[in-house]
mmCIF file of C-alpha atoms in Angstrom:
data_model
loop_
_atom_site.group_PDB
_atom_site.id
_atom_site.type_symbol
_atom_site.label_atom_id
_atom_site.label_comp_id
_atom_site.label_asym_id
_atom_site.label_seq_id
_atom_site.Cartn_x
_atom_site.Cartn_y
_atom_site.Cartn_z
ATOM 1 C CA MET A 1 -0.008 -0.104 -0.099
ATOM 2 C CA ASN A 2 1.363 3.461 -1.080
ATOM 3 C CA TYR A 3 1.234 6.059 1.713
ATOM 4 C CA TYR A 4 2.131 8.853 -0.744
ATOM 5 C CA ALA A 5 0.678 10.531 -3.427
ATOM 6 C CA GLU A 6 2.104 9.065 -6.794
ATOM 7 C CA SER A 7 4.497 12.217 -7.629
ATOM 8 C CA ILE A 8 6.096 11.705 -4.120
ATOM 9 C CA GLN A 9 6.307 7.857 -4.428
ATOM 10 C CA ASN A 10 8.031 8.314 -7.708
ATOM 11 C CA LEU A 11 10.444 10.751 -6.269
ATOM 12 C CA ILE A 12 11.215 8.482 -3.399
ATOM 13 C CA GLU A 13 11.794 5.487 -5.862
ATOM 14 C CA GLU A 14 13.995 7.356 -8.040
ATOM 15 C CA LEU A 15 16.146 8.609 -5.166
ATOM 16 C CA SER A 16 16.356 5.169 -3.710
ATOM 17 C CA GLN A 17 18.163 4.120 -6.990
ATOM 18 C CA LEU A 18 21.131 6.050 -6.202
ATOM 19 C CA PRO A 19 24.183 4.322 -4.635
ATOM 20 C CA SER A 20 24.124 4.275 -0.653
ATOM 21 C CA ILE A 21 20.704 5.604 -0.511
ATOM 22 C CA GLY A 22 18.074 3.481 1.235
ATOM 23 C CA ALA A 23 14.491 3.666 1.491
ATOM 24 C CA LYS A 24 14.465 6.033 4.515
ATOM 25 C CA SER A 25 17.359 8.397 3.251
ATOM 26 C CA ALA A 26 15.273 8.469 -0.055
ATOM 27 C CA GLN A 27 12.153 9.424 1.731
ATOM 28 C CA ARG A 28 14.203 12.241 3.731
ATOM 29 C CA LEU A 29 15.742 13.472 0.666
ATOM 30 C CA ALA A 30 12.261 13.587 -1.146
ATOM 31 C CA PHE A 31 10.675 15.557 1.525
ATOM 32 C CA HIS A 32 13.858 17.958 1.726
ATOM 33 C CA ILE A 33 13.585 18.537 -1.983
ATOM 34 C CA LEU A 34 9.815 19.073 -1.616
ATOM 35 C CA ASN A 35 10.059 21.729 0.924
ATOM 36 C CA MET A 36 12.942 23.431 -0.943
ATOM 37 C CA PRO A 37 11.952 26.821 -2.742
ATOM 38 C CA LYS A 38 11.049 26.207 -6.211
ATOM 39 C CA GLU A 39 13.861 28.091 -7.620
ATOM 40 C CA ARG A 40 16.465 25.882 -5.955
ATOM 41 C CA VAL A 41 14.670 22.778 -7.041
ATOM 42 C CA GLU A 42 14.794 24.234 -10.775
ATOM 43 C CA ARG A 43 18.551 25.040 -10.139
ATOM 44 C CA LEU A 44 19.355 21.401 -8.770
ATOM 45 C CA SER A 45 17.567 19.798 -11.584
ATOM 46 C CA SER A 46 19.382 22.068 -14.218
ATOM 47 C CA VAL A 47 22.715 21.323 -12.608
ATOM 48 C CA ILE A 48 22.055 17.688 -12.839
ATOM 49 C CA LEU A 49 20.980 17.926 -16.401
ATOM 50 C CA THR A 50 23.898 20.017 -17.421
ATOM 51 C CA ALA A 51 26.392 17.910 -15.678
ATOM 52 C CA ARG A 52 25.076 14.562 -17.228
ATOM 53 C CA LYS A 53 25.035 16.508 -20.697
ATOM 54 C CA ASN A 54 28.438 17.997 -20.596
ATOM 55 C CA VAL A 55 30.688 15.818 -18.548
ATOM 56 C CA THR A 56 32.542 13.096 -20.554
ATOM 57 C CA TYR A 57 35.999 11.344 -20.483
ATOM 58 C CA CYS A 58 39.342 13.229 -20.782
ATOM 59 C CA LYS A 59 40.814 11.977 -24.040
ATOM 60 C CA GLU A 60 44.140 11.354 -22.105
ATOM 61 C CA CYS A 61 43.419 9.856 -18.685
ATOM 62 C CA PHE A 62 39.757 9.004 -19.030
ATOM 63 C CA THR A 63 38.745 10.934 -15.787
ATOM 64 C CA LEU A 64 35.574 12.660 -15.706
ATOM 65 C CA THR A 65 35.737 16.237 -17.203
ATOM 66 C CA ASP A 66 33.683 18.817 -18.936
ATOM 67 C CA SER A 67 36.425 19.609 -21.409
ATOM 68 C CA GLU A 68 38.368 17.559 -23.753
ATOM 69 C CA ILE A 69 41.459 17.284 -21.710
ATOM 70 C CA CYS A 70 41.045 17.567 -17.796
ATOM 71 C CA PRO A 71 43.080 20.114 -15.783
ATOM 72 C CA ILE A 72 45.355 17.575 -14.514
ATOM 73 C CA CYS A 73 46.571 16.475 -17.986
ATOM 74 C CA GLY A 74 46.248 19.953 -19.204
ATOM 75 C CA ASN A 75 48.867 21.104 -16.586
ATOM 76 C CA PRO A 76 52.297 21.538 -18.176
ATOM 77 C CA LYS A 77 53.753 21.204 -14.552
ATOM 78 C CA ARG A 78 52.691 17.699 -14.169
ATOM 79 C CA ASP A 79 55.265 15.060 -14.859
ATOM 80 C CA LYS A 80 53.682 13.189 -17.812
ATOM 81 C CA LYS A 81 56.565 10.395 -17.581
ATOM 82 C CA THR A 82 54.911 9.000 -14.179
ATOM 83 C CA ILE A 83 51.360 7.540 -14.741
ATOM 84 C CA MET A 84 49.328 6.341 -11.706
ATOM 85 C CA VAL A 85 46.574 3.920 -12.607
ATOM 86 C CA VAL A 86 43.509 4.054 -10.630
ATOM 87 C CA GLU A 87 40.191 2.231 -10.776
ATOM 88 C CA ASP A 88 37.896 5.257 -10.868
ATOM 89 C CA THR A 89 37.734 9.064 -10.636
ATOM 90 C CA ARG A 90 37.048 8.869 -6.852
ATOM 91 C CA ASP A 91 40.556 7.351 -6.494
ATOM 92 C CA LEU A 92 42.139 9.918 -8.462
ATOM 93 C CA ILE A 93 40.546 12.814 -6.282
ATOM 94 C CA ALA A 94 41.692 11.020 -2.996
ATOM 95 C CA TYR A 95 45.376 11.200 -4.232
ATOM 96 C CA GLU A 96 45.017 14.627 -5.349
ATOM 97 C CA LYS A 97 43.895 15.817 -2.044
ATOM 98 C CA THR A 98 47.140 14.641 -0.663
ATOM 99 C CA GLY A 99 48.936 17.229 -2.760
ATOM 100 C CA GLN A 100 51.854 14.870 -2.791
ATOM 101 C CA TYR A 101 51.648 13.373 -6.313
ATOM 102 C CA GLU A 102 52.924 15.356 -9.245
ATOM 103 C CA GLY A 103 52.553 12.965 -12.050
ATOM 104 C CA VAL A 104 49.471 12.193 -14.229
ATOM 105 C CA TYR A 105 46.925 9.286 -13.990
ATOM 106 C CA HIS A 106 44.982 6.731 -15.888
ATOM 107 C CA VAL A 107 41.579 5.787 -14.875
ATOM 108 C CA LEU A 108 40.513 2.373 -15.620
ATOM 109 C CA HIS A 109 36.926 2.526 -14.770
ATOM 110 C CA GLY A 110 36.822 -0.816 -12.928
ATOM 111 C CA ALA A 111 38.887 -3.908 -12.205
ATOM 112 C CA ILE A 112 39.110 -7.282 -13.391
ATOM 113 C CA ASN A 113 36.413 -9.405 -12.096
ATOM 114 C CA PRO A 114 35.581 -12.709 -13.786
ATOM 115 C CA SER A 115 32.700 -13.691 -11.476
ATOM 116 C CA LEU A 116 30.852 -10.603 -12.669
ATOM 117 C CA GLY A 117 32.092 -11.016 -16.294
ATOM 118 C CA ILE A 118 34.484 -8.040 -16.327
ATOM 119 C CA THR A 119 37.485 -8.957 -18.411
ATOM 120 C CA PRO A 120 40.551 -6.916 -19.413
ATOM 121 C CA SER A 121 38.776 -5.790 -22.509
ATOM 122 C CA ASP A 122 36.109 -4.168 -20.380
ATOM 123 C CA ILE A 123 38.285 -1.651 -18.639
ATOM 124 C CA ARG A 124 40.494 0.998 -20.091
ATOM 125 C CA LEU A 125 43.688 -1.307 -20.473
ATOM 126 C CA LYS A 126 44.033 -0.840 -24.218
ATOM 127 C CA GLU A 127 44.253 3.096 -23.867
ATOM 128 C CA LEU A 128 46.840 2.569 -21.190
ATOM 129 C CA MET A 129 48.839 0.576 -23.451
ATOM 130 C CA GLN A 130 48.573 3.272 -26.100
ATOM 131 C CA ARG A 131 49.796 5.947 -23.795
ATOM 132 C CA LEU A 132 52.760 3.982 -22.938
ATOM 133 C CA GLN A 133 53.948 4.335 -26.602
ATOM 134 C CA GLY A 134 55.164 7.760 -25.394
ATOM 135 C CA GLU A 135 57.876 8.601 -23.026
ATOM 136 C CA VAL A 136 56.899 6.850 -19.664
ATOM 137 C CA ASP A 137 59.434 6.121 -16.916
ATOM 138 C CA GLU A 138 57.087 4.655 -14.251
ATOM 139 C CA VAL A 139 53.708 3.235 -13.843
ATOM 140 C CA ILE A 140 52.163 3.311 -10.402
ATOM 141 C CA ILE A 141 49.433 0.785 -9.947
ATOM 142 C CA ALA A 142 47.153 2.150 -7.340
ATOM 143 C CA THR A 143 44.193 -0.206 -7.652
ATOM 144 C CA ASN A 144 42.233 -1.273 -4.597
ATOM 145 C CA SER A 145 43.569 -3.855 -2.159
ATOM 146 C CA SER A 146 40.560 -6.034 -3.086
ATOM 147 C CA LEU A 147 40.963 -9.423 -4.710
ATOM 148 C CA GLU A 148 39.925 -7.693 -7.883
ATOM 149 C CA GLY A 149 42.299 -4.774 -7.553
ATOM 150 C CA GLU A 150 44.964 -7.172 -6.930
ATOM 151 C CA ALA A 151 44.304 -9.277 -9.942
ATOM 152 C CA THR A 152 44.103 -6.141 -12.030
ATOM 153 C CA ALA A 153 47.433 -5.135 -10.625
ATOM 154 C CA MET A 154 49.108 -8.512 -11.401
ATOM 155 C CA TYR A 155 47.582 -8.341 -14.903
ATOM 156 C CA ILE A 156 48.877 -4.979 -15.635
ATOM 157 C CA SER A 157 52.341 -5.725 -14.182
ATOM 158 C CA LYS A 158 52.580 -8.825 -16.529
ATOM 159 C CA LEU A 159 51.659 -6.634 -19.420
ATOM 160 C CA LEU A 160 54.163 -4.029 -18.752
ATOM 161 C CA LYS A 161 57.296 -5.919 -17.817
ATOM 162 C CA PRO A 162 58.280 -6.867 -21.423
ATOM 163 C CA ALA A 163 58.197 -2.985 -22.130
ATOM 164 C CA GLY A 164 60.921 -2.422 -19.862
ATOM 165 C CA ILE A 165 58.934 0.289 -17.977
ATOM 166 C CA LYS A 166 59.111 0.519 -14.245
ATOM 167 C CA VAL A 167 56.266 -0.804 -12.478
ATOM 168 C CA THR A 168 55.358 0.029 -8.917
ATOM 169 C CA ARG A 169 52.487 -1.072 -6.553
ATOM 170 C CA ILE A 170 51.275 1.433 -3.826
ATOM 171 C CA ALA A 171 52.152 0.313 -0.342
ATOM 172 C CA SER A 172 49.238 -0.840 1.722
ATOM 173 C CA GLY A 173 49.183 -1.728 5.407
ATOM 174 C CA VAL A 174 47.979 -0.790 8.755
ATOM 175 C CA PRO A 175 45.825 2.210 8.740
ATOM 176 C CA VAL A 176 46.211 5.099 11.294
ATOM 177 C CA GLY A 177 44.455 4.462 14.383
ATOM 178 C CA GLY A 178 43.774 0.856 13.648
ATOM 179 C CA ASP A 179 44.095 -2.033 16.149
ATOM 180 C CA LEU A 180 46.216 -4.867 15.021
ATOM 181 C CA GLU A 181 43.864 -7.496 16.397
ATOM 182 C CA TYR A 182 41.207 -6.416 13.884
ATOM 183 C CA ILE A 183 43.225 -6.361 10.738
ATOM 184 C CA ASP A 184 43.387 -9.054 8.315
ATOM 185 C CA GLU A 185 46.589 -11.284 7.626
ATOM 186 C CA VAL A 186 47.247 -10.069 4.106
ATOM 187 C CA THR A 187 47.132 -6.430 5.252
ATOM 188 C CA LEU A 188 49.449 -7.145 8.139
ATOM 189 C CA TYR A 189 51.856 -9.096 5.761
ATOM 190 C CA ARG A 190 51.893 -6.186 3.369
ATOM 191 C CA ALA A 191 52.486 -3.726 6.160
ATOM 192 C CA LEU A 192 55.395 -5.888 7.281
ATOM 193 C CA LYS A 193 56.769 -6.210 3.724
ATOM 194 C CA GLY A 194 56.477 -2.515 3.146
ATOM 195 C CA ARG A 195 58.085 -1.427 6.244
ATOM 196 C CA THR A 196 60.457 1.505 6.332
ATOM 197 C CA GLU A 197 63.432 2.405 8.515
ATOM 198 C CA LEU A 198 62.850 5.174 11.019
#
């Protein structure tokens, strides 16, 4: 039984389709939107439509952008000889927020996952290989530490070894504030393996 008018129910259902939005969150968002001034709702819908229409992939790194080349790839100060490979644009943003990386990126838009039918041809590996035809000194693999991320990292590493390009993998280990007793064995092993001298 529907408790709401059809328009409200439709709004709740659409909002609940968004990632990490459950039924209760969708309901709260719907009522928030309905209580917003009409001008703000129109602006919100306009911004969503404009973003969906204008945002595309960077021709070089395949991150999301609203121009042909993203600001990172278009920045002459970035080290184009170092490419960090990430799974998606959110990972790129996370590294950019550190302010410590000066190279460029390559966004795969996924990871190899045979159980879901995602093969190497379904992610942007072919485009990565094309980029490596230029002058590249190092490829940093920064895929997630999940099973799929590790499989993708190994696959990329095997692809690049014959090209003579330096391939590195980001370190992973114990998070700041983490209790050792709650951390899995693989993470502890990688933390031990990646230890540095103090």
